[in-house]
XYZ file of C-alpha atoms in Angstrom:
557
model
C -9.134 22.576 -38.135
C -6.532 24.786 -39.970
C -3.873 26.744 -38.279
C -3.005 30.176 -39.321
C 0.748 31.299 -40.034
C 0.388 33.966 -42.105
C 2.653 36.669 -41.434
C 0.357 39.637 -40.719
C -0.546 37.466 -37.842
C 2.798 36.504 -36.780
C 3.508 40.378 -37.242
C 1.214 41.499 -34.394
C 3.012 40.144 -31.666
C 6.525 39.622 -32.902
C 7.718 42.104 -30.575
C 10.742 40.397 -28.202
C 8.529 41.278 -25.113
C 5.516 39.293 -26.505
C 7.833 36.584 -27.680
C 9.274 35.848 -24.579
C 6.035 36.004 -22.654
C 3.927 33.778 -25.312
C 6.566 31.504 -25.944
C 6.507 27.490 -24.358
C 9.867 28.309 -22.309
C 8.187 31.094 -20.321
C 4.897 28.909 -19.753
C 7.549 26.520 -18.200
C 9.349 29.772 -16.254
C 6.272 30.634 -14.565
C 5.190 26.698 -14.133
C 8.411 26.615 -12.242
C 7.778 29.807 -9.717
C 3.939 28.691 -9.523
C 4.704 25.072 -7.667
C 7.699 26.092 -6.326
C 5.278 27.495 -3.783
C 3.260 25.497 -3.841
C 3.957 22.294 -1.450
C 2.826 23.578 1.497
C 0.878 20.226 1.980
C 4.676 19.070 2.955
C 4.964 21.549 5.932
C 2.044 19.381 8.258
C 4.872 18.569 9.981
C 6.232 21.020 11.154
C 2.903 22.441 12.114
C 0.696 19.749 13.085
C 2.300 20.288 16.850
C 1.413 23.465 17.039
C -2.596 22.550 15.974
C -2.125 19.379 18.379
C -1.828 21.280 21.565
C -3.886 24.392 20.388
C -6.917 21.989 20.118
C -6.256 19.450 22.370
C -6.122 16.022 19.897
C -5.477 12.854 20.487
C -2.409 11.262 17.884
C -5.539 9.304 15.896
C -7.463 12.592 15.598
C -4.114 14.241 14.095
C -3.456 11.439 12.069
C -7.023 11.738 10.786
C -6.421 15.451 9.883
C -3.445 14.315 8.107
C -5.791 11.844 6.186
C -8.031 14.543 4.942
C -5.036 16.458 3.978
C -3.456 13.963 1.877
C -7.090 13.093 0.464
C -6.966 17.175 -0.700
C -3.274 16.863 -1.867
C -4.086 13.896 -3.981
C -7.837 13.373 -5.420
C -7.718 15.552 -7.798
C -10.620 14.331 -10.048
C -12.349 17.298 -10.246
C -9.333 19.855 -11.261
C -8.643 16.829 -14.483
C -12.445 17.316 -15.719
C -12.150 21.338 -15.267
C -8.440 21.377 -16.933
C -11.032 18.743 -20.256
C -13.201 21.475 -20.712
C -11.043 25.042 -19.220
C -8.265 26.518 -20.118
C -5.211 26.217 -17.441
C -5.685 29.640 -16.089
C -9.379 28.397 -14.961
C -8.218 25.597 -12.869
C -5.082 27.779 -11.704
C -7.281 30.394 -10.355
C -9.959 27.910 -8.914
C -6.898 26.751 -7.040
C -5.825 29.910 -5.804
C -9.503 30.310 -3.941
C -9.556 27.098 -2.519
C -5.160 27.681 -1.174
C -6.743 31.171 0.730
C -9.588 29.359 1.710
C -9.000 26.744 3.558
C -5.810 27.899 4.854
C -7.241 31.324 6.333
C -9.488 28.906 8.371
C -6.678 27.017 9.738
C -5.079 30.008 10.755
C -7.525 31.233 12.388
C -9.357 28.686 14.197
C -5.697 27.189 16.050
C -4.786 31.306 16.502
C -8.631 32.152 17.416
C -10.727 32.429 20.478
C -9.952 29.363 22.688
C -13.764 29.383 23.705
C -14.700 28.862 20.559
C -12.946 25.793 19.444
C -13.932 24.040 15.791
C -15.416 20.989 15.376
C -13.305 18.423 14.065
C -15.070 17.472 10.515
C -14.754 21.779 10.032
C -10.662 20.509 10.854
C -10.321 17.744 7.795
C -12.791 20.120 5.447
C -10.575 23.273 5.872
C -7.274 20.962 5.626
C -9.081 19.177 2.619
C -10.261 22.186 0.766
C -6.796 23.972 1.218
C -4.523 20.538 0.246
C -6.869 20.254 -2.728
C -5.939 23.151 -4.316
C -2.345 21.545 -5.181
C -3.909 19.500 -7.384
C -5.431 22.119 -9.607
C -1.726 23.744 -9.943
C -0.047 20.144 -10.602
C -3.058 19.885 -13.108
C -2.843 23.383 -14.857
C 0.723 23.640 -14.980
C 2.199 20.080 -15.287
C -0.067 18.679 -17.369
C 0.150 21.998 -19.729
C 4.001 21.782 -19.763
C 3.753 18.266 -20.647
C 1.530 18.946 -23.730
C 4.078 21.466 -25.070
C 6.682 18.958 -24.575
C 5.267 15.877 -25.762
C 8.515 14.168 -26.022
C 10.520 15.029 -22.883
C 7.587 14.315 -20.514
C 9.606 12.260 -18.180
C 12.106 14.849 -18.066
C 9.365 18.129 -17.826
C 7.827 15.725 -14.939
C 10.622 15.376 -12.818
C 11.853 19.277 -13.561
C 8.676 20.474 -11.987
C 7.857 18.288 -9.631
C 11.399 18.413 -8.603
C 9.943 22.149 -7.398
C 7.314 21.319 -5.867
C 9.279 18.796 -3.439
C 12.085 21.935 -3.215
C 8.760 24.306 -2.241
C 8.964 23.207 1.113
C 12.628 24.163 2.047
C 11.676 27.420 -0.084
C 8.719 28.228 2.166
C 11.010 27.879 5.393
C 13.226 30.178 4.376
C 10.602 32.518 3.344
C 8.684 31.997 6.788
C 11.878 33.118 8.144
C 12.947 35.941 6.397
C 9.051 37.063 6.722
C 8.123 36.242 10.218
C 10.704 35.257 12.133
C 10.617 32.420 14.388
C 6.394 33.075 15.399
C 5.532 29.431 14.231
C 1.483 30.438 14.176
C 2.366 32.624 11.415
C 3.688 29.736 8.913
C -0.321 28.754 7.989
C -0.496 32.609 7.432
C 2.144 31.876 4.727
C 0.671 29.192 3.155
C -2.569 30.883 2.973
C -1.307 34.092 1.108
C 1.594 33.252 -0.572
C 0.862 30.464 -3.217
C -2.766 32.159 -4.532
C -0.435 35.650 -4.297
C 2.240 33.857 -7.053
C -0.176 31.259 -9.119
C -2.482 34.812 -9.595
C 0.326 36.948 -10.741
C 1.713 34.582 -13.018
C -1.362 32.498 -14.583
C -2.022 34.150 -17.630
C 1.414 32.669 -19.045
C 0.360 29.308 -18.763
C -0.875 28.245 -21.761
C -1.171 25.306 -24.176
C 0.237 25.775 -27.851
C -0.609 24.298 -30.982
C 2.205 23.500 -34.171
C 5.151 22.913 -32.423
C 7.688 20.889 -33.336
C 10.795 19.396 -31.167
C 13.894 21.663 -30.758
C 16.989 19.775 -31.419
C 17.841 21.284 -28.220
C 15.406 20.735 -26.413
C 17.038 18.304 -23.677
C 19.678 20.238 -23.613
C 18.124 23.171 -22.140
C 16.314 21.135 -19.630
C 19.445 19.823 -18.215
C 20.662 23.718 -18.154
C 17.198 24.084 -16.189
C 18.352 20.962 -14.096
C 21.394 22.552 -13.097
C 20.496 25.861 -12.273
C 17.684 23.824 -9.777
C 20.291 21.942 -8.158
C 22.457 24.660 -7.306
C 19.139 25.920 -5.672
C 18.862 22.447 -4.107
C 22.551 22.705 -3.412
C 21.891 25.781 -1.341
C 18.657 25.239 0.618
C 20.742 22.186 1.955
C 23.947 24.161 2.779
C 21.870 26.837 4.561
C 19.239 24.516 6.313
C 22.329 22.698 8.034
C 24.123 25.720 8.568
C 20.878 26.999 10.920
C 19.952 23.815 13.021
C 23.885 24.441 13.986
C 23.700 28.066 14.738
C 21.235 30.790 15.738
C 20.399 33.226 12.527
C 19.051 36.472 13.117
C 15.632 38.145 11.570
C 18.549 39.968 8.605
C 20.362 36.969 8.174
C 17.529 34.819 7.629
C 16.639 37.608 4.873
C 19.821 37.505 3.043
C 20.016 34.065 2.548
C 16.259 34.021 1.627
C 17.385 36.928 -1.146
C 20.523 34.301 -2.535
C 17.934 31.736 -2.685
C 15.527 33.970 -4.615
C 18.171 34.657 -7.068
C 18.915 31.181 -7.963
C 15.153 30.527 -8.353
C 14.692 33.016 -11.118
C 17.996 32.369 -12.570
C 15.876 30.590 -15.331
C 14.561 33.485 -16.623
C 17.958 33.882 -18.654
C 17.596 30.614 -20.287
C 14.619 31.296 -21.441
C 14.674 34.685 -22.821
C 17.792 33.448 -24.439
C 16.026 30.512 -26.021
C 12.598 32.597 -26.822
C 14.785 35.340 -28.390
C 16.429 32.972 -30.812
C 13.165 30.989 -31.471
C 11.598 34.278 -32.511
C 13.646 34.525 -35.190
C 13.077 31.695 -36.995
C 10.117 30.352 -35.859
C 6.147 31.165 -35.321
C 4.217 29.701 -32.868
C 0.056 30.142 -32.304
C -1.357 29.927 -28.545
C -4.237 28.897 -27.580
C -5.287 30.239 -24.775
C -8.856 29.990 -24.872
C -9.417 26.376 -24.646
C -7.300 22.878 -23.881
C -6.496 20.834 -26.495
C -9.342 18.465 -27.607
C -8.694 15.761 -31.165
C -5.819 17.621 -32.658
C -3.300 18.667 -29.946
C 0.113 19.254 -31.202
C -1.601 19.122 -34.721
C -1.654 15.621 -34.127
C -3.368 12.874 -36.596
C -7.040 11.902 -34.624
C -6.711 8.137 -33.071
C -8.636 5.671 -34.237
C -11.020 6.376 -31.105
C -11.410 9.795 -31.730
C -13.898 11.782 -34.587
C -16.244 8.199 -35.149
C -19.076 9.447 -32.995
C -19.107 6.477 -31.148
C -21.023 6.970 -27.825
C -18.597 7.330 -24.277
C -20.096 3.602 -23.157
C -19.143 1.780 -26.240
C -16.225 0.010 -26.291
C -15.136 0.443 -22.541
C -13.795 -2.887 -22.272
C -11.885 -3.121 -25.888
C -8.910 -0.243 -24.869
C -6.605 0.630 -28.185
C -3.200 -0.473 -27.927
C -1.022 0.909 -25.203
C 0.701 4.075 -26.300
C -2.932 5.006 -28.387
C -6.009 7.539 -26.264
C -7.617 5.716 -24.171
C -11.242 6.995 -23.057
C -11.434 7.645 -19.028
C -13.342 4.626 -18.540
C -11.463 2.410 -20.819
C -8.226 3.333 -18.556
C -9.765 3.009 -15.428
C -11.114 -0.112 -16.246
C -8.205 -1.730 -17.272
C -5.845 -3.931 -15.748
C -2.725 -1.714 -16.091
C -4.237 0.888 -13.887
C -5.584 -1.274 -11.453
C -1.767 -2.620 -10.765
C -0.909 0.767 -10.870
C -3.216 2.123 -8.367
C -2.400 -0.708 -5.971
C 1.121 -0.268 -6.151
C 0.596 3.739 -5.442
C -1.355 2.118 -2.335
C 1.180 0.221 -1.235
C 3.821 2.535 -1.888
C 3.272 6.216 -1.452
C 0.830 5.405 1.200
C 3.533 4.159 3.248
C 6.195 7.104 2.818
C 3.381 9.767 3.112
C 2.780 8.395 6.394
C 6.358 8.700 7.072
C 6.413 12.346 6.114
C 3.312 13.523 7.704
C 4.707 12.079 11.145
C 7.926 13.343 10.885
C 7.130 15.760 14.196
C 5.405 13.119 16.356
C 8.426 10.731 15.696
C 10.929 13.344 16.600
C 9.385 14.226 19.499
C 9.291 10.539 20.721
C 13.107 10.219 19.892
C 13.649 13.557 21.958
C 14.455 15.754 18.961
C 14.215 19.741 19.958
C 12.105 21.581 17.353
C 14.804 23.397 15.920
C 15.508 19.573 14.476
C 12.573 18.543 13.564
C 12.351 21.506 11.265
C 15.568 20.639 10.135
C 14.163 17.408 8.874
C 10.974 18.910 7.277
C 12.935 20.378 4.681
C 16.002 17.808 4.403
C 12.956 15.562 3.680
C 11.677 18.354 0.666
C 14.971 18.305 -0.750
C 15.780 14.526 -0.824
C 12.023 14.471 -2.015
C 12.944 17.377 -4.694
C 16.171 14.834 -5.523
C 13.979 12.184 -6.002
C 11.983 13.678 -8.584
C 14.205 15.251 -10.980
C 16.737 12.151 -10.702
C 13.766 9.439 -11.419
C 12.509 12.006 -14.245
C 15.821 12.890 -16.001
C 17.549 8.948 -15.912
C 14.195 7.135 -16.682
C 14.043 9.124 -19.501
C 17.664 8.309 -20.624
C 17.049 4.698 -19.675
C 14.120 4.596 -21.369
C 15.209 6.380 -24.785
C 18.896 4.776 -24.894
C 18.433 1.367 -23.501
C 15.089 0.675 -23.719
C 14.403 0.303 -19.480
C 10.942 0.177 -18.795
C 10.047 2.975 -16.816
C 7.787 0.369 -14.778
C 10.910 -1.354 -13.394
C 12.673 1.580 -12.187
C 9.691 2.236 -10.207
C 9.687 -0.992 -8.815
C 13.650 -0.488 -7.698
C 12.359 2.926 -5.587
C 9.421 0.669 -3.849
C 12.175 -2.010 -2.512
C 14.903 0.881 -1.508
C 11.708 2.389 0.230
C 11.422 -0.570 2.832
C 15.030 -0.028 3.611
C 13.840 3.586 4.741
C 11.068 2.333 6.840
C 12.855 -0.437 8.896
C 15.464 2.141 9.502
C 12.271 4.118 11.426
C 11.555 0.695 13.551
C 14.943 0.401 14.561
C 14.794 3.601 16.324
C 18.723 4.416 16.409
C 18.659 8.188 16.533
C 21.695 8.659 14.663
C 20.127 7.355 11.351
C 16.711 9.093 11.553
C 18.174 11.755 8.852
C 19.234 8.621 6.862
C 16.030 7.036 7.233
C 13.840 9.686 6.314
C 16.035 10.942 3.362
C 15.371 7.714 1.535
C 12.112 8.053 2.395
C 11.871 11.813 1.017
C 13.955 10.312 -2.376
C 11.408 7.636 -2.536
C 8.361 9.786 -2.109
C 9.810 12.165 -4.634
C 10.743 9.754 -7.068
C 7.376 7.565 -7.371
C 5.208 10.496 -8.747
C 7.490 11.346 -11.901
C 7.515 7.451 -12.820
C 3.956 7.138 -12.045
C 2.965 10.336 -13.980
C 5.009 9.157 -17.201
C 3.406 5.535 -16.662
C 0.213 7.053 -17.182
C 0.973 8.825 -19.645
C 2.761 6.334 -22.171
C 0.128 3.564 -21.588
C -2.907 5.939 -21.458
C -2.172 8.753 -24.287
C -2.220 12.684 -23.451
C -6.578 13.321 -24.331
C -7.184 12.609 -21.357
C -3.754 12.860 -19.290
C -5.579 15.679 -16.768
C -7.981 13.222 -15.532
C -6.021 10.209 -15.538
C -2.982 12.127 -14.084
C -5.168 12.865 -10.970
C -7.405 9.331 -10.876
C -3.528 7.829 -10.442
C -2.754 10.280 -7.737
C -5.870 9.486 -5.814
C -4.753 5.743 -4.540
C -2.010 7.478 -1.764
C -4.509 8.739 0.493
C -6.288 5.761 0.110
C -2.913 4.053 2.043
C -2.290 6.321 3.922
C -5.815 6.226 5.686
C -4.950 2.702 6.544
C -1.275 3.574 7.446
C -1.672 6.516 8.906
C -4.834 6.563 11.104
C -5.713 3.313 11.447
C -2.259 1.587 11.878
C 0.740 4.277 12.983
C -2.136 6.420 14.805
C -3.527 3.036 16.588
C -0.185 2.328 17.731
C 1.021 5.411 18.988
C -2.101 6.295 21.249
C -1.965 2.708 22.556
C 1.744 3.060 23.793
C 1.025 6.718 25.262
C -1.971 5.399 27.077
C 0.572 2.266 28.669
C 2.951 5.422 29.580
C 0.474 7.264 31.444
C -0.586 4.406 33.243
C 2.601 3.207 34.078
C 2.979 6.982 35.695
C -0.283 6.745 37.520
C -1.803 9.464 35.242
C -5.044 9.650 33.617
C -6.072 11.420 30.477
C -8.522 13.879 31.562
C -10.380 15.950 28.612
C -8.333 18.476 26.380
C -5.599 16.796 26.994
C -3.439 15.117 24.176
C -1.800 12.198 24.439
C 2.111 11.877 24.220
C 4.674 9.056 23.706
C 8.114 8.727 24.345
C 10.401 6.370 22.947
C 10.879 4.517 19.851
C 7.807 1.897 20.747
C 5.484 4.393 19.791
C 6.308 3.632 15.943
C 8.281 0.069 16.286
C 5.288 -2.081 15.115
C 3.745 -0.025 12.958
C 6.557 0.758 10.630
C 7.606 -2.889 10.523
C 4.427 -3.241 8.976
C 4.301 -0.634 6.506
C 8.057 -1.864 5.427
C 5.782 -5.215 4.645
C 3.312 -3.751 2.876
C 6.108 -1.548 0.497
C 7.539 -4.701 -0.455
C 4.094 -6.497 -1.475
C 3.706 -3.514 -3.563
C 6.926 -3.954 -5.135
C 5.884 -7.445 -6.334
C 2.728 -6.099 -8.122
C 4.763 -2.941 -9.448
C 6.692 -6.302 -11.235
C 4.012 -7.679 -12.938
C 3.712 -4.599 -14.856
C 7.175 -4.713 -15.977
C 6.473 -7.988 -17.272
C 3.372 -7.126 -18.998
C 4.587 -3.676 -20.496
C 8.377 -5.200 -21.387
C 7.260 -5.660 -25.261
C 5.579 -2.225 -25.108
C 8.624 -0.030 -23.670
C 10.994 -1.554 -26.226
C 9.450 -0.152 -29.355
C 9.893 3.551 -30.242
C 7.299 5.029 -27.808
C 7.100 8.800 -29.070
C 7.838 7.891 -32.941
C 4.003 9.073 -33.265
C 5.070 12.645 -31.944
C 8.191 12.988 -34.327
C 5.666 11.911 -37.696
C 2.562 13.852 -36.144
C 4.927 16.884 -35.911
């Protein structure tokens, strides 16, 4: 494969408007706006009350909703295999679909004709179908941005992801400015508003080919960094600033217009930096297909171009660092401890976050509060993300940390966070759940980059999402079959104690912190067993983590 840099080429679209817009800074522009609208997976909480009492469930039926929406949010298999064989703006717009889709159905069946009331398998499909599509615009905009930046990946992961945990606070203020305080409108948001954004932006996210690092490069990401925690900064300020006092339909607006600045303040970095690239540098896209043996111009691996057949060789893997095949990686023992500790782990602050309504309700928290705490939890999560991205990075590159043992660090600090929850002292619920929203946030940055460094980039869209798949996987276990358990259990006891009865289309409710007590004494257990196997990879990736990692991207380039 030759690339072609001949002038007349370069001549065509040399124009500054088609530099900016085809250059690798605007792909990570419009990567930005894309998921920073795209968490509304993150907002169950602060509707799941509303489709509680609208449908008359039980706390195990929501909790198995909840399930099938982190099953969506996660497991996304089938966006990696599209993203192997499509180019991003396939699986972007697949997404889009599948956002409207299931969300319209939400939206309508808990605002719909009360006679005619859903069954609950049509529930967990609609939630499912709808969650899923965040994993085709993690796959087709992450995983492209981390192509193009082959050598800042930790720090590209926790910049974007960073926005996805901040899309949460951003689609609050948004549902605000929009609709006021008519809460059955915010699934009407989440159905239009991501698939509105991903569509008028997807064209610009592309992979390219015969690009070399900037000697700058980190530096404008930590110009990016800053400009997203002012935004942080902000959505904090402001989210505080309304659980105190009562904001109006305009001034709900204006501060939804600052925060809109600050969220395309970006775009001035990056024309800047496309601008001056222009100049003195040409760069081919290729948007027609993903990159298959030669991404980045890179040298073929000794598994790729030898014909050998996809079964051969599943159980002898390259060295770590080289492209594995899909099966060789899922097959092997580093992403079995991986996937365990994701179980262990995420499972257990997912839970946390998808109950964050039910367990303000049973500390008698009004609702203004509890949305208060959906997006303190998106910004601590947002926190989480671009601090494990940006210092594992300089950990990694300057003192040679594996990026294994700072994930093990946010596991322990993550039981803290749950036995906080068990105590039940209402004055450190914020506490409690922002470490939990830092953990959460900072797991899938360290995971992603795990994957990535012991796995190779061929296959990084399929692996990305087979790694993402274990945290439903605990929170089914946490979530329904543990916290859910619990909580119905203790409301039954209530009732009784009251002399009532549950009669049908009624849903249970619990008061008090015994509702949770138990169950999150238990999950702070199972965090810390996960720690110990998030351990032995430290040990057994130690010799790997303290040779030069990315010298193959520096000679390839």
């Amino acid at each position: 494969m030759t690339t072609d840099f001949s002038s007349n080429n370069w001549g065509k679209n040399s124009s500054p408007h088609n530099i900016i817009l085809n250059g690798r800074w605007f792909t990570v522009f419009t990567s930005i706006l894309i998921l920073s609208v795209s968490g509304g997976t993150y907002l169950f909480g602060l509707y799941s009350q509303h489709v509680k009492s609208s449908l008359g469930y039980d706390q195990t039926t929501l909790n198995l909703l909840s399930f099938f929406k982190d099953v969506g949010a996660n497991v996304g298999i089938i966006a990696g295999l599209i993203n192997e064989v499509c180019p991003p703006w396939v699986v972007l717009l697949i997404g889009s679909v599948m956002n409207f889709s299931g969300y319209i159905y939400l939206w309508l069946a808990v605002n719909g004709d009360e006679l005619v009331k859903p069954h609950v398998w049509q529930m967990c499909l609609c939630l499912m179908i709808g969650a899923n599509s965040q994993t085709f615009t993690n796959t087709g905009a992450l995983v492209t941005c981390v192509k193009n930046f082959p050598e800042s990946r930790g720090i590209v992961i926790g910049l974007l992801k960073g926005f996805v945990g901040l899309s949460g606070a951003i689609i609050t203020q948004l549902f605000h400015a929009i609709y006021g305080n008519n809460a059955k409108s915010l699934v009407l948001l989440i159905a239009w508003l991501p698939p509105f954004v991903c569509c008028s932006l997807l064209k610009h996210v592309r992979v390219m080919r015969g690009i070399c690092r900037q000697e700058n490069e980190v530096k404008i990401f930590y110009q990016l960094l800053y400009i997203s925690l002012s935004l942080a900064g902000f959505l904090l300020m402001i989210t505080i600033f309304q659980s105190r006092v009562a904001f109006s339909l305009v001034e709900y607006r204006v501060s939804s217009c600052i925060m809109l600045i600050l969220l395309f303040a970006p775009i001035v970095i990056v024309i800047r930096e496309e601008l001056k690239l222009g100049k003195g540098r040409k760069q081919v896209l290729d948007d027609s297909f993903p990159l298959k043996g030669l991404e980045q111009g890179k040298v073929p691996s000794r598994n790729q171009g030898k014909g050998v057949l996809w079964y051969k060789n599943v159980f002898k893997p390259p060295e770590r660092g080289e492209d594995y095949t899909i099966l060789q990686a899922l097959l092997s023992i580093d992403m079995l401890i991986l996937f365990i500790t994701t179980i262990f782990g995420a499972g257990g602050t997912l839970t946390a976050i998808d109950n964050i309504g039910q367990i303000g309700k049973a500390l008698g928290y009004p609702n203004t509060s509890i949305a208060t705490f959906t997006s303190l939890v998106s910004i601590w999560g947002y926190l989480g993300r671009v601090v494990s991205g940006f210092v594992s990075e300089i950990f990694l590159t300057k003192y040679k940390v594996p990026r294994p043992l700072m994930l093990t660090f946010v596991l322990l600090l993550s039981c803290f966070g749950h036995i906080l929850i068990a105590m039940g002292i209402p004055s450190v619920l914020d506490i409690a759940l922002a470490i939990l929203g830092f953990c959460f946030g900072a797991m899938a940055p360290l995971i992603f980059s795990i994957i990535s460094e012991l796995f190779g980039l061929k296959h990084y869209a399929t692996l990305l999402n087979f790694g993402g798949a274990a945290s439903p996987i605990g929170a089914y276990v946490f979530n329904v079959r543990l916290v859910g358990h619990f909580y119905d259990k203790e409301a039954l006891k209530q009732m009784e104690a009251l002399g009532l009865y549950m009669k049908p289309g009624d849903h249970l409710t619990c008061i008090g912190i015994e509702c949770y007590r138990s169950s999150f004494l238990i999950i702070a257990a199972a965090s810390f067993v996960g720690c110990i196997v998030s351990y032995i990879l430290v040990l057994r990736t130690r010799k790997f983590y303290k040779g030069d990692i990315y010298k193959k991207f520096r000679e390839q380039a």
